[in-house]
Structure formats: C-alpha cells, structure tokens
Short mmCIF file of C-alpha atoms and ligand atoms in Angstrom, two decimals:
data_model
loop_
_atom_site.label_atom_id
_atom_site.label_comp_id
_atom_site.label_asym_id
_atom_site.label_seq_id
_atom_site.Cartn_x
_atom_site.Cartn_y
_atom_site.Cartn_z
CA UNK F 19 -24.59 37.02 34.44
CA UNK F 20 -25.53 38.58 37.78
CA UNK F 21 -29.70 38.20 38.77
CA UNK F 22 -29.61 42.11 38.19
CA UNK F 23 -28.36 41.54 34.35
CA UNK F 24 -31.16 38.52 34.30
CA UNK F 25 -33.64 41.18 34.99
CA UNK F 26 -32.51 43.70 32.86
CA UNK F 27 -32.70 41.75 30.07
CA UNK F 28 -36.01 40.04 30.95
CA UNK F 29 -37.23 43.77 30.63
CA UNK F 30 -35.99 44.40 27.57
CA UNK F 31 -37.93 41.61 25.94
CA UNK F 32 -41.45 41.84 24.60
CA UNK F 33 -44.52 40.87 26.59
CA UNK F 34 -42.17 41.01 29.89
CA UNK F 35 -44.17 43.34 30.82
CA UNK F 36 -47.53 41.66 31.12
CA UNK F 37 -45.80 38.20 31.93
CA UNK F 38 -44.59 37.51 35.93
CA UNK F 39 -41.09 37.96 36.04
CA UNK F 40 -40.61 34.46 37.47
CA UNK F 41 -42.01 32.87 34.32
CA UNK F 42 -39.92 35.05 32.14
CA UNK F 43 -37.10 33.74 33.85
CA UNK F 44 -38.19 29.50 34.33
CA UNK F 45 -38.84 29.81 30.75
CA UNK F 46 -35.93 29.68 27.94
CA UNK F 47 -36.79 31.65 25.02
CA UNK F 48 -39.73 30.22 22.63
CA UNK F 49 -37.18 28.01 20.07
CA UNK F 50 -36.21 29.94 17.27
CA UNK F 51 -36.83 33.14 18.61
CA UNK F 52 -34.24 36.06 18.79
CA UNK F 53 -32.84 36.67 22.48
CA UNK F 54 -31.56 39.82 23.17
CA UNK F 55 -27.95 40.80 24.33
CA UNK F 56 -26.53 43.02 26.96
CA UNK F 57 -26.92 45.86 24.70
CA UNK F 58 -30.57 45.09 23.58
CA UNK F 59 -29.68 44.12 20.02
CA UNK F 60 -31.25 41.23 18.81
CA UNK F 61 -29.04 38.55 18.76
CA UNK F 62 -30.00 35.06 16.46
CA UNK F 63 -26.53 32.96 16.18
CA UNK F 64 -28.21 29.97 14.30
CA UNK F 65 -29.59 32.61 11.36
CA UNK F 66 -26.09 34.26 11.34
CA UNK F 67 -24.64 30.90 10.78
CA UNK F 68 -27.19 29.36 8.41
CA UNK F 69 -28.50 26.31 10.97
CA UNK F 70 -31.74 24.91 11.00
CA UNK F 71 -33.16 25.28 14.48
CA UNK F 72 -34.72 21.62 15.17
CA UNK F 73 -37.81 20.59 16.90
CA UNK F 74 -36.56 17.32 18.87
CA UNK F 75 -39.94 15.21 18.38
CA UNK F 76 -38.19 12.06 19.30
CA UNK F 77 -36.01 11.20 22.39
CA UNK F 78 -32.53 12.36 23.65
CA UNK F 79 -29.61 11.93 20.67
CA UNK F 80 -26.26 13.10 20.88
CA UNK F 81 -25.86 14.14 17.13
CA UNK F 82 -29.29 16.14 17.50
CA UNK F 83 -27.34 18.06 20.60
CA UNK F 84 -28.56 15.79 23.86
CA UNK F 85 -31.00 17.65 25.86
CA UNK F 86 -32.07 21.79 26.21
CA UNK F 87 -30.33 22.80 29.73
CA UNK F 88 -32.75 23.94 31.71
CA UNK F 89 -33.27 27.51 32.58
CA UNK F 90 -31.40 27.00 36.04
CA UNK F 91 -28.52 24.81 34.57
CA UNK F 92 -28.26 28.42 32.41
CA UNK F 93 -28.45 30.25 35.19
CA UNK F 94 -25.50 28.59 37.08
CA UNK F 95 -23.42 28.85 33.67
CA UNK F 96 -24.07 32.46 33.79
CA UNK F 97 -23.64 33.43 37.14
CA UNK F 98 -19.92 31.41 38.03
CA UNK F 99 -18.57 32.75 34.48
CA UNK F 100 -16.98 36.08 36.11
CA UNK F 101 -14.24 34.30 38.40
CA UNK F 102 -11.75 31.76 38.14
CA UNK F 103 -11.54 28.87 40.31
CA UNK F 104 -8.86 26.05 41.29
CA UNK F 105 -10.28 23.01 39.22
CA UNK F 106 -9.13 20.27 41.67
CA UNK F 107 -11.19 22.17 44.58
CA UNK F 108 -13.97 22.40 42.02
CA UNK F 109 -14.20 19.13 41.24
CA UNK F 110 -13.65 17.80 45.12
CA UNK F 111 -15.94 19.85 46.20
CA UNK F 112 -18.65 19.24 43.62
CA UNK F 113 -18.30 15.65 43.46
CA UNK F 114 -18.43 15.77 47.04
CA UNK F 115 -21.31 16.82 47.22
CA UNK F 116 -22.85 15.26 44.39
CA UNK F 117 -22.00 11.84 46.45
CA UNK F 118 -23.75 12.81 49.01
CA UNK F 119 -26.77 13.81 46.67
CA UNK F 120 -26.54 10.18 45.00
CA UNK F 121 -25.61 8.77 48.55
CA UNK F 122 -22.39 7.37 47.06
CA UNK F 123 -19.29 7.21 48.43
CA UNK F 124 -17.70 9.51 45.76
CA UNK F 125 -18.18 11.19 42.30
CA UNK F 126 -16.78 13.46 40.01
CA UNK F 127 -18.39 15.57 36.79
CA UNK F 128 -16.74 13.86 33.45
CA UNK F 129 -17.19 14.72 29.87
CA UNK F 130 -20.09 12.51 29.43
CA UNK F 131 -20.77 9.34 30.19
CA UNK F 132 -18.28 7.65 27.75
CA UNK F 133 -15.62 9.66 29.50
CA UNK F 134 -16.61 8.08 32.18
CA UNK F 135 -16.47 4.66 30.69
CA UNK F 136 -12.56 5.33 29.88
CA UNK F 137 -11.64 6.94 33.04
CA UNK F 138 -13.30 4.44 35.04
CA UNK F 139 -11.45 1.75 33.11
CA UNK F 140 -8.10 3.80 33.35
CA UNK F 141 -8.76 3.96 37.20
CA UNK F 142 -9.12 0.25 37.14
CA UNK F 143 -6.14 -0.25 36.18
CA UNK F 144 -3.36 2.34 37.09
CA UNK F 145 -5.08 3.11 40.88
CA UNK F 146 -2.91 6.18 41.98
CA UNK F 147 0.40 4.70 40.38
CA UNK F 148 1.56 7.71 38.44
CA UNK F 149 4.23 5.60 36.27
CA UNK F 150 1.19 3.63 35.29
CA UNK F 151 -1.07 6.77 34.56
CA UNK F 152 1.82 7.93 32.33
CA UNK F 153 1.72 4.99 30.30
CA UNK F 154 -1.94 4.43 29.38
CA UNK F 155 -2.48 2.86 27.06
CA UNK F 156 0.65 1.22 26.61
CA UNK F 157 1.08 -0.51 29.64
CA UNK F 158 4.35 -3.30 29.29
CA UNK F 159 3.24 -6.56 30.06
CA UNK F 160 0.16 -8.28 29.09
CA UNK F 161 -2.71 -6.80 27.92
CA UNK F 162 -4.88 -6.00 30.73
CA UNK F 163 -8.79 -7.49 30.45
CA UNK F 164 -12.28 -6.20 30.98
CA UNK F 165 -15.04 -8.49 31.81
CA UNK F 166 -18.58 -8.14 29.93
CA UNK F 167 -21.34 -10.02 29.06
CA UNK F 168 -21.64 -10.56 24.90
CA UNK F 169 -25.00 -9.37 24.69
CA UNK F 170 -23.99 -6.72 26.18
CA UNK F 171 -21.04 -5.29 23.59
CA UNK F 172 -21.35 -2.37 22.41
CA UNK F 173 -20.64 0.66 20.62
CA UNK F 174 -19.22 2.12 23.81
CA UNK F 175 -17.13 -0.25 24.54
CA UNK F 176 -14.43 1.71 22.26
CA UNK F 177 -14.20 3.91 25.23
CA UNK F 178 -12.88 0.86 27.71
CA UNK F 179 -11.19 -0.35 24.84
CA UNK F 180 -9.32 3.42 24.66
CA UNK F 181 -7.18 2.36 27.68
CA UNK F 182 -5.48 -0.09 25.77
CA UNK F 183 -7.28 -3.40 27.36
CA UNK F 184 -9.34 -6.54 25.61
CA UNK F 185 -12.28 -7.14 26.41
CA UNK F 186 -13.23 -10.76 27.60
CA UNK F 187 -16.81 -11.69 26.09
CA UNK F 188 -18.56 -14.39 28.74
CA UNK F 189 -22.10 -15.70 28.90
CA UNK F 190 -23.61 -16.36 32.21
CA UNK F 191 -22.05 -16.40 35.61
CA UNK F 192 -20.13 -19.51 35.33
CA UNK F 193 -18.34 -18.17 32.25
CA UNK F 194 -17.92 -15.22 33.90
CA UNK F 195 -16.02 -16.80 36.81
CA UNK F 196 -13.23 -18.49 34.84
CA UNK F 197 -12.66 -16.08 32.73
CA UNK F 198 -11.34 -14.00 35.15
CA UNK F 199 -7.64 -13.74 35.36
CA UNK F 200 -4.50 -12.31 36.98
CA UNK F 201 -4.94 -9.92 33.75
CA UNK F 202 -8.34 -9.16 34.59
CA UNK F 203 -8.84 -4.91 35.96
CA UNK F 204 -12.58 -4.70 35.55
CA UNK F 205 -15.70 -6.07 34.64
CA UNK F 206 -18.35 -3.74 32.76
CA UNK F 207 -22.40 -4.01 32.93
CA UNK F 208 -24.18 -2.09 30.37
CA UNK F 209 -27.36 -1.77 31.98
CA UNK F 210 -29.63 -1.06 28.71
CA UNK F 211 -28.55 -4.27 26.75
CA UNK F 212 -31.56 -6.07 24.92
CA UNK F 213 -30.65 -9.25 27.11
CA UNK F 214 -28.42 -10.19 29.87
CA UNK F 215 -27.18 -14.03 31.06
CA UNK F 216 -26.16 -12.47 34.36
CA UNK F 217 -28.44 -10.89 37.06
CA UNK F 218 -27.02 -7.36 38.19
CA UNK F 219 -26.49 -9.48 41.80
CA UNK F 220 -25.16 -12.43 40.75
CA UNK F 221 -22.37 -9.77 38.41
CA UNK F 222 -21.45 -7.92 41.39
CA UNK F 223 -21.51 -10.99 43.64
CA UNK F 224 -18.58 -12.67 41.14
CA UNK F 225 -16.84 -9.63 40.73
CA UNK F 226 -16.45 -9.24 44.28
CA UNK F 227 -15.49 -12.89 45.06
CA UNK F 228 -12.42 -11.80 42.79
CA UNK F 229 -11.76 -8.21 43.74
CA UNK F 230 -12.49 -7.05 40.44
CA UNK F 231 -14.17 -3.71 40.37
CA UNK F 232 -17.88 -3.57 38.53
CA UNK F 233 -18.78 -0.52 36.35
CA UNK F 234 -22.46 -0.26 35.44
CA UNK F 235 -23.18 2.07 32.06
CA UNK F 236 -26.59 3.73 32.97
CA UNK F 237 -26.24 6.57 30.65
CA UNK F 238 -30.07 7.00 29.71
CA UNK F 239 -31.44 5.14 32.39
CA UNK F 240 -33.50 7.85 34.23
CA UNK F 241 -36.63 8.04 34.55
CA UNK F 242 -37.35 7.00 36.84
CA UNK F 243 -35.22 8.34 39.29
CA UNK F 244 -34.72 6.09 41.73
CA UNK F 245 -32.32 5.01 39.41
CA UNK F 246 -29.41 7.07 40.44
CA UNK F 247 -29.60 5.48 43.49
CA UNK F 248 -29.95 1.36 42.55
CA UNK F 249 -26.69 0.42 41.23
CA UNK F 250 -25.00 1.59 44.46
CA UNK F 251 -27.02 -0.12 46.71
CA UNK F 252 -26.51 -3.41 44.59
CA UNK F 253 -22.60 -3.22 45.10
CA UNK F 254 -21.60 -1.55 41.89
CA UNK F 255 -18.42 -0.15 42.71
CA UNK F 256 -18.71 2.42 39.64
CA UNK F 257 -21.64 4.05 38.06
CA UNK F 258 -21.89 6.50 35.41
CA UNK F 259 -24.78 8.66 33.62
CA UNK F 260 -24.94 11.29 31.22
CA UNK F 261 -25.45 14.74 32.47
CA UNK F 262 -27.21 15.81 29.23
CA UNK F 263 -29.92 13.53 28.56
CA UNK F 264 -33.09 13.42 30.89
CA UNK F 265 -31.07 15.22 33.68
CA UNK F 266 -30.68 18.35 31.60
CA UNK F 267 -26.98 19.06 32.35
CA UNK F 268 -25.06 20.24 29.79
CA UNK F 269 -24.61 17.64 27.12
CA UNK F 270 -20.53 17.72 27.63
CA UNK F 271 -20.95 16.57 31.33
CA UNK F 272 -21.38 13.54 32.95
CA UNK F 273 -21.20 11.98 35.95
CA UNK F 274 -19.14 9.01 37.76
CA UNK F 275 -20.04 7.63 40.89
CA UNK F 276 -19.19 4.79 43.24
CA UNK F 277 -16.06 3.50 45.74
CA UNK F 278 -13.61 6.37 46.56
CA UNK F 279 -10.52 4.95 45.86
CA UNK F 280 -11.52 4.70 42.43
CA UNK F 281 -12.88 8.28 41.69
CA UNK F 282 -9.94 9.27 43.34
CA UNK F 283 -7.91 7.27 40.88
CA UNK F 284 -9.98 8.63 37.68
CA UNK F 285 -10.23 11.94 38.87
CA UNK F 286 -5.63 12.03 38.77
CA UNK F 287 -6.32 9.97 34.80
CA UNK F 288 -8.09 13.27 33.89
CA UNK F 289 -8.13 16.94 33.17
CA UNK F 290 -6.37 19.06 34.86
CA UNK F 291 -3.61 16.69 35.55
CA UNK F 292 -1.54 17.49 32.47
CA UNK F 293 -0.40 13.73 31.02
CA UNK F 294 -3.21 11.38 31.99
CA UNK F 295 -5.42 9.43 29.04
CA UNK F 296 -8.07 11.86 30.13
CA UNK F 297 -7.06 14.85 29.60
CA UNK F 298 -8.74 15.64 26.39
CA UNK F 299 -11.68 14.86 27.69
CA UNK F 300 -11.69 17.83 29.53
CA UNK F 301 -14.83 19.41 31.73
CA UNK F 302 -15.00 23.07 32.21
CA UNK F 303 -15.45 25.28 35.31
CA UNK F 304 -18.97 26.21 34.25
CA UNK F 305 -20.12 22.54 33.18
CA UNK F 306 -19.14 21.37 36.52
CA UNK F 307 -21.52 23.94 38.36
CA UNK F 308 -23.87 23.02 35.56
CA UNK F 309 -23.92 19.61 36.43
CA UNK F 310 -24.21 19.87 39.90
CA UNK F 311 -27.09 22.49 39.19
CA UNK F 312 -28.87 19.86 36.90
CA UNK F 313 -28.57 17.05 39.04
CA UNK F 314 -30.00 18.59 42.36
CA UNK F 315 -33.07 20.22 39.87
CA UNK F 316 -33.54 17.09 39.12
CA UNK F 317 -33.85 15.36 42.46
CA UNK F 318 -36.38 17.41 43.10
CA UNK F 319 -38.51 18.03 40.47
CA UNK F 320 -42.00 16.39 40.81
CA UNK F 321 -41.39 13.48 38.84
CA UNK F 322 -45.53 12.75 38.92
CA UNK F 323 -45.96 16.05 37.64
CA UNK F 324 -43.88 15.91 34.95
CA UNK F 325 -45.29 12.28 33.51
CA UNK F 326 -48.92 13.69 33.74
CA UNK F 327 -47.69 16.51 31.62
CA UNK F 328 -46.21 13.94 29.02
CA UNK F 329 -49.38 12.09 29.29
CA UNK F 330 -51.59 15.74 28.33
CA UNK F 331 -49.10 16.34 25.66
CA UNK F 332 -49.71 12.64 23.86
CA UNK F 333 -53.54 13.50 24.42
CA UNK F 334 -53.43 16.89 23.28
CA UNK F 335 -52.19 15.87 19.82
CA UNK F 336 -53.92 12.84 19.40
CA UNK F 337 -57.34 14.99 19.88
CA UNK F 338 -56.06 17.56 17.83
CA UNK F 339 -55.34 14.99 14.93
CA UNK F 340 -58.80 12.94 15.73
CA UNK F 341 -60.39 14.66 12.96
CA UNK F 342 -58.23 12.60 10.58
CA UNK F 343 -59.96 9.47 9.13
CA UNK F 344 -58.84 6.37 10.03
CA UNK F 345 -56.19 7.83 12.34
CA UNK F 346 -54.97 5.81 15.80
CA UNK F 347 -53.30 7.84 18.46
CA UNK F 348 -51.74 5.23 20.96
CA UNK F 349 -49.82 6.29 23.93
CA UNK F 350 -46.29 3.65 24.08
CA UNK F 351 -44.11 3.80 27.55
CA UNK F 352 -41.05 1.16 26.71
CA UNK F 353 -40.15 -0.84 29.30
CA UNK F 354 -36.68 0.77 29.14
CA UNK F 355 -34.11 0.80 31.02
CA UNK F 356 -33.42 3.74 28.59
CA UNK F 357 -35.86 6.22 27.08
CA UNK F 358 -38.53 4.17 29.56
CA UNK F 359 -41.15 7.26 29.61
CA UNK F 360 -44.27 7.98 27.66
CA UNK F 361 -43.85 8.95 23.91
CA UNK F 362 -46.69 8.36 21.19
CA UNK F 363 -47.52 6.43 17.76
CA UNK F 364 -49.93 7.41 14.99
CA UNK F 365 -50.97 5.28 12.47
CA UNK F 366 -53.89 5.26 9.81
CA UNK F 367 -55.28 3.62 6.83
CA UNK F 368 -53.47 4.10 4.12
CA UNK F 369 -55.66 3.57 1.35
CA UNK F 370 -57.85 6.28 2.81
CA UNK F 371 -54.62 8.75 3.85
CA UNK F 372 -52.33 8.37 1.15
CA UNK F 373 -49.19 8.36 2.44
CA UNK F 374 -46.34 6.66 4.13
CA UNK F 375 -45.24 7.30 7.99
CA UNK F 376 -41.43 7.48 6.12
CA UNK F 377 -42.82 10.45 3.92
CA UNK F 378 -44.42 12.30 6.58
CA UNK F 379 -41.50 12.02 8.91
CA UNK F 380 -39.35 13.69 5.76
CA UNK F 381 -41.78 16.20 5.16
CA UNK F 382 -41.74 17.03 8.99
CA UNK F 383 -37.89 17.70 8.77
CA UNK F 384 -38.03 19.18 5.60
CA UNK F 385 -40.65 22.22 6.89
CA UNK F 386 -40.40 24.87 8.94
CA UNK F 387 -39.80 24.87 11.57
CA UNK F 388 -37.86 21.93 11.35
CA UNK F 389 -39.56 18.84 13.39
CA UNK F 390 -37.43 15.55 13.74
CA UNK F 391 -39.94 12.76 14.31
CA UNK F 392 -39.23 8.84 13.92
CA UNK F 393 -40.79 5.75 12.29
CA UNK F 394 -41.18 3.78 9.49
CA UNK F 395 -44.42 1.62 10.37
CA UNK F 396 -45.98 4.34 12.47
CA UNK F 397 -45.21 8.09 12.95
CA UNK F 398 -43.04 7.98 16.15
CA UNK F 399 -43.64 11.12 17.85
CA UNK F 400 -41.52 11.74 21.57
CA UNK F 401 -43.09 14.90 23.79
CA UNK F 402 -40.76 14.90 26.25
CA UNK F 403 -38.01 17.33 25.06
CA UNK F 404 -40.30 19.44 23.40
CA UNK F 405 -40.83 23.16 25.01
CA UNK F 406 -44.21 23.83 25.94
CA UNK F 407 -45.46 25.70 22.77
CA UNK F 408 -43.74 23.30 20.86
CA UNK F 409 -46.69 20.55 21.47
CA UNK F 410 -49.06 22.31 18.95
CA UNK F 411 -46.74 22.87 16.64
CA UNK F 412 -46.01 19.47 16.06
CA UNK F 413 -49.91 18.52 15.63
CA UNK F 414 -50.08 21.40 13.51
CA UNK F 415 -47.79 20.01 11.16
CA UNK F 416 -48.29 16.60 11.24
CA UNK F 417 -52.01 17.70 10.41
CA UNK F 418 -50.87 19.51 7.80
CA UNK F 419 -48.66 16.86 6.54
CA UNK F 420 -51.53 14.45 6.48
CA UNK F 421 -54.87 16.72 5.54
CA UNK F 422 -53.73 16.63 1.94
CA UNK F 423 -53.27 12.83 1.32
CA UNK F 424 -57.05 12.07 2.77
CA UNK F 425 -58.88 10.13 -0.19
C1 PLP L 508 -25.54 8.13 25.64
C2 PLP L 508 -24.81 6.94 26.11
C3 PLP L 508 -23.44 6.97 26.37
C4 PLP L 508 -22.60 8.20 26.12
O1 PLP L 508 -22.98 9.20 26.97
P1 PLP L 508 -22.41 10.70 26.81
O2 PLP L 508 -22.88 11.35 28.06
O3 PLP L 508 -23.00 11.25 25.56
O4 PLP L 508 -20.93 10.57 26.72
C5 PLP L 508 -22.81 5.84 26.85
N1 PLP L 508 -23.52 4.70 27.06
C6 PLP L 508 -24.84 4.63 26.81
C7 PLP L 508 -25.55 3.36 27.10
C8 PLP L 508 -25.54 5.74 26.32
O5 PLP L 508 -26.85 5.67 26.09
#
C-alpha cells in the first residue's frame, strides 16, 4: 500500500478526523474492531470466519499467534507488496545489513527461530558441498553428532535432530571435551535452560579448542536488548532469535546470525535453492522487509520508556482492582533469560472471594472479549502485548469476574 492509500483509508475511518493523522497511523486498529478496505466496506475476516479475537494477557506463545506486528512492520509489508524482487539479492542484502545492525559478521531472515536451529545445524555439516546439501538428512557414513548440555534438551532440539544427526548429551566442560569426536559438526547452547554445567565462556572456549562451531538458541531472550549483541561478542559462532516475539516481526521470521561462512552455508540449505532440507521452511519477500523493519524499530525504541509503561499498566489494574477485599496486586519481573520483563500476580482470600484463580482464568477466556490470562495459585496477568485500551479491559473483567464471589 502506497503512504497515499495509508491516508486515504485513515480518512475513511471514524474519529480520523479529530485524531492527528500520525496517531491514526502508529496505532493498529482497536482489537476486534472492523478495518476498512480499499473500497470503504467494512471488512472483519475473524467474524466472517467464526474466530474468537483473543486478548493475549499472558506472554508471547506461538499457538496464541506470537506477537501483533507493529504498525511499521505493517507498513513495510504493505508498501514492498507491488514488485517482485530476486530473493537471493533480498536476502544478501537484508542480512547484510541486519549484520551490521547486530554487529555480526553475517545474518540472514529464517522462518523462525527453529528454522534457524535446522539450518544452522545443516550448515554445520554440509558447508557449501552441494553433494552433501543434496543428501540431508541421509548423509552415508556415520551419523554426524551435536554437542549439548542435558539440562539443556529440549523440545527444539527436533529441529537439529531434522538434519539427520544424534545428539551427544554431556554435563560440564570436561564431559563436554571427550565427547567430542571426528563425528562431531556442532555443539548447541540453549540459552533459556533452567540450569547449565557449562559457563557460556568456558562452551565456546571448548568448542573452539576443537573447531566445532557453537550455536546459541536465544529465541525469547530480549529484553533487554543488549542481548542481540552478547552472544557474538562471547565467540558464538551462530545465534538465532525469533522475529515474532518481543521484536514484533512477523511471527514466520526469524533471524540467524554469526561467522559468514556459515550463513553463507545455511543460506544455499534453504529456500530458494530448490533441493536443500530448508526449503519448506520458506521466508517470503515481504517477511524479509518485515523483519528487517522490526528489528531496526526495535533498536531504537526507548527501551526505558517502554518498561515504565509496563510498570503503569501493572499499577493501573492493581488500583483499579484495590477495591476488592483481601486482594494483593504484586508486580513479578523473572529473572529470565526469556519473558525477563515485568508482568503481574493477583491473589486474595479465598474464604472472603469465593473463587479459584483456575476459575477466573476460564471465565476470562470464556467472555467477551476473549482474555487469555494464566495461573493456577495466583491470577497471572502479562501487560506487555496488550494494546493500549486493552489494559482496562482486562481490570474490567477480572473485576467483574471477581465482584460476584465477595462473601
Ligand atoms: C520460541 C522458541 C523457539 C522457536 O522460535 P520460532 O521463531 O517460533 O521458530 C525456539 N527456541 C526457543 C528457546 C524458543 O523460545
């Protein structure tokens, strides 16, 4: 959509009028609300196809559709939709300049960061040798090996296992050292585990020593930040994130990062190259832009800002439930790596309010709009991915929810 078309239909909508344009436009459409179309007809896909719109009261989840894009993500969709381009100069150019963003030597847009994770891996092992490429995952000889930690296995690890290798399970860095083989392609780091017996230095120090590569799964590690810039600096030679968590990308987009002989490597094990093991995992012109648009909104966004609006929101609704007896608003930051930013817990007496976090949390789903909160113990309730007018809402029905059960 050209700016001109972005205007237009800005017009077209109610209250645009009284509202400065620039709002209008940094704003997506309140959730559930109609947008109109080219031709000023209402347009409201999820009532034509019978889904519940959901209020994401919690944290990032893929099943619940990632993240909302934000308006300038949208905007980059929109506006590279009307030509074609060549795919390998798209994704050289982007990643090119995504590496320089993330001051890594290379990087590429995937389909997510488990795409990433199988890719890498694939890269790991085939470098640019197209007979190899061709054979994923199938590889004659024996099986090749991944390196990683066992408190660190994980669901994802299906997508390293996708390449065909085995993954080696070692506990601390002695372990770690003799396990590695002539066999061995890569050793993996997943960087949210509960526990680790092997610092991130120490990991890329023995991986080195061997000339194994090290992959580092950050996938919800930011906030903060400064974490798209750590794992580099500590030697990782790959690093992946998802594009559509906190970063806002689209939730099909990723990215990988690191040493450029190996995102040159993944980027001929993927789409558009025809054969390769990632070629269903395919990224599309406009997710690419997407991603690069998310990633540089995100690098500079005021990251102070946007905690000290998280903090308001937990504030907002804990005053606006205060009235509640018995009721405890408490403000909980986890320590992460992932999901490390402020979300909030509400508890109360319940003898006095008669009923369970569980039920509320059901009855919260089960209303309209649609709110999907967490807990069993306490009422879990995340602010972050919830649009501004969203924040009442919430306290409006939780309130609701809870007025009726007061002894
Ligand atoms: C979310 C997540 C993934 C998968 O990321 P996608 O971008 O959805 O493919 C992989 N690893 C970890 C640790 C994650 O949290």
């Amino acid at each position: 959509m050209k700016r001109r078309d972005v205007i237009k239909k800005v017009s077209l909508l109610p209250l645009a009028g009284v509202l400065p344009l620039q709002a209008v436009i940094a704003a997506p459409p309140a959730a559930g609300s109609p947008v109109v179309n080219s031709a000023g007809e209402k347009v409201d896909l999820f009532s034509e196809l019978g889904v519940t719109p959901i209020i994401n009261a919690l944290v990032t989840m893929t099943f619940l559709s990632g993240s909302l894009m934000l308006p300038e993500v949208l905007e980059a969709i929109n506006t590279t939709s009307h030509d074609f381009a060549n795919m390998y100069e798209l994704q050289d150019k982007a990643g090119a300049r995504i590496a320089e963003m993330l001051h890594a030597e290379a990087a590429m847009v995937t389909s997510g960061a488990a795409c990433a994770l199988t890719i890498g891996t694939a890269a790991c092992i085939t470098g640019n040798d197209q007979q190899k490429i061709r054979q994923l995952p199938n590889l004659p000889g024996p099986q090749k090996e991944v390196i990683m930690q066992k408190s660190h296995r994980y669901l994802f690890d299906q997508a390293v296992r996708n390449t065909g290798v085995k993954i080696v399970d070692v506990e601390g860095a002695g372990e770690m050292e003799k396990a590695i083989n002539e066999n061995t392609v890569m050793a993996l780091y997943f960087n949210a585990a509960d526990s680790s017996s092997i610092t991130h230095e120490d990991f890329v120090a023995v991986a080195r020593r061997h000339n194994i590569p090290a992959f580092i799964d950050a996938a919800a590690d930011v906030p903060p930040v400064e974490n798209l810039f750590k794992f580099q600096k500590i030697g990782f030679d790959l690093v992946t994130f998802s594009g559509g968590k906190m970063i806002r990308g689209p939730q099909s987009a990723g990215l990988l990062f690191g040493r450029k002989d190996l995102i040159e490597a993944a980027k001929l094990n993927h789409s558009p190259h025809e054969c390769p093991i990632g070629r269903p995992m395919k990224v599309n012109k406009e997710e690419i832009f997407g991603m690069y648009a998310a990633l540089k909104s995100y690098l500079q966004r005021d990251h102070k800002k946007d905690w000290q609006d998280w903090l308001d929101r937990i504030k907002f609704i804990g005053n606006y439930l205060s009235g509640i007896p018995t009721i405890v608003s408490e403000t909980r930051i986890p320590k992460g790596p992932a999901n490390a930013f402020p979300s909030m817990t509400v508890t109360w007496n319940q003898t006095k309010v008669k009923i369970t976090p569980a039920e509320v949390v059901k009855q919260l789903l089960a209303g309209k709009p649609s709110i999907f909160a967490g807990g069993r113990d306490k009422l879990s309730i995340g602010v972050v991915l919830l649009q501004p007018e969203q924040v009442e809402i919430v306290a409006k029905r939780v309130k609701e929810i809870l007025t009726p059960a007061i002894q």
